[in-house]
CSV table of C-alpha atoms in Angstrom, one decimal:
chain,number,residue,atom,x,y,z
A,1458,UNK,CA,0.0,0.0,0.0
A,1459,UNK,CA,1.4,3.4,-0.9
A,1460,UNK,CA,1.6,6.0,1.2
A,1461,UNK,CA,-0.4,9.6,0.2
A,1462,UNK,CA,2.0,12.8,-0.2
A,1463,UNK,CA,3.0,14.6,2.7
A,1464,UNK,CA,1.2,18.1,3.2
A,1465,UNK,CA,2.9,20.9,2.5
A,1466,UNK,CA,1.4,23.2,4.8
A,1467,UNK,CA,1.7,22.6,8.5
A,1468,UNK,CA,0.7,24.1,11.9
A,1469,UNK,CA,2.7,24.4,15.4
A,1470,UNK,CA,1.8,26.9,18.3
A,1471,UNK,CA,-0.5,29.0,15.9
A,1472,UNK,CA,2.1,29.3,12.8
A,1473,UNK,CA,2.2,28.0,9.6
A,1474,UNK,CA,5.2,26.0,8.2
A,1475,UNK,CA,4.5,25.7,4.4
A,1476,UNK,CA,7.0,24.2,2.0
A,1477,UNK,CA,8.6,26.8,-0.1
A,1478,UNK,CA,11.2,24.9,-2.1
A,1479,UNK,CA,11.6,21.5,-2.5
A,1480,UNK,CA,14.3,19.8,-4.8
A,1481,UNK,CA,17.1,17.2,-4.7
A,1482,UNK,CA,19.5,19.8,-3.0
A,1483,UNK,CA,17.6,22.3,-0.9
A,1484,UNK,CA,14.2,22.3,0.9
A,1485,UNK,CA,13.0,25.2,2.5
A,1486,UNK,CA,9.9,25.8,5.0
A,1487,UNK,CA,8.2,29.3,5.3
A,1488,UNK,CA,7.3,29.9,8.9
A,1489,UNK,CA,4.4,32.7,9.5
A,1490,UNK,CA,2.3,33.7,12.5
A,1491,UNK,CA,-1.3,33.6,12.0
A,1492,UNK,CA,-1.0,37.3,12.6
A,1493,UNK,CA,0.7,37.4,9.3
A,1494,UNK,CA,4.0,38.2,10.5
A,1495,UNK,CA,6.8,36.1,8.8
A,1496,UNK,CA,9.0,34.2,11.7
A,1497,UNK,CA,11.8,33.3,9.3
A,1498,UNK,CA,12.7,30.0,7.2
A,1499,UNK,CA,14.1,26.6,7.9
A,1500,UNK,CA,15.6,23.9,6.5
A,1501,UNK,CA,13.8,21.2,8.1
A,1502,UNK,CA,10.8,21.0,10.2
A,1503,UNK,CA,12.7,20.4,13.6
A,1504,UNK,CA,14.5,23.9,12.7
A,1505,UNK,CA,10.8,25.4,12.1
A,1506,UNK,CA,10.0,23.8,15.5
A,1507,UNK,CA,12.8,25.1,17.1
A,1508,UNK,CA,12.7,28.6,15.8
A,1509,UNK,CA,9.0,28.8,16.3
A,1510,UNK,CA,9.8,28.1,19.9
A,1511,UNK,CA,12.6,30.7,20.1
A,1512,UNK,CA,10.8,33.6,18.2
A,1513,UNK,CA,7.0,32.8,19.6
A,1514,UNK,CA,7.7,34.7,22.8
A,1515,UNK,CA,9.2,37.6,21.4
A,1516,UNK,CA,6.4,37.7,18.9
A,1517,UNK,CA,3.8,37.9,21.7
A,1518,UNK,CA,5.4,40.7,23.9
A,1519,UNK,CA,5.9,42.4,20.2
A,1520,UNK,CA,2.2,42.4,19.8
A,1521,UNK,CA,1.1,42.7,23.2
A,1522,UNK,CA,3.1,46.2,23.3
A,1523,UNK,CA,1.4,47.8,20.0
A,1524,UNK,CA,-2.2,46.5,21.0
């Protein structure tokens, strides 16, 4: 039995990780806020996990402090 294709759109902690680029030599996640507000790229989805985790935080106070 074959298994179906891999999404290419993902969701951790509220932020989308959508595949940008995909080829033999380089993949390359988008990651975005449901705000809108782009967190950055990574390679892998453990790197989007990570940097979600890292930036998330920041992100909150960011938008806390303009509301």
């Amino acid at each position: 039995m074959e298994m179906p294709p891999a999404p290419a759109s993902w969701r951790h902690r509220g932020c989308h990780v959508d595949l940008a680029a995909d080829s033999p030599h380089h993949t390359l996640f988008r990651v975005t806020h449901a705000s809108g507000v782009s967190l950055g790229e990574a390679a892998n989805l453990e790197e989007a996990r990570l940097l979600i985790d890292r930036e998330l935080p920041l992100l909150r106070q960011r938008l806390a402090a303009t509301a």
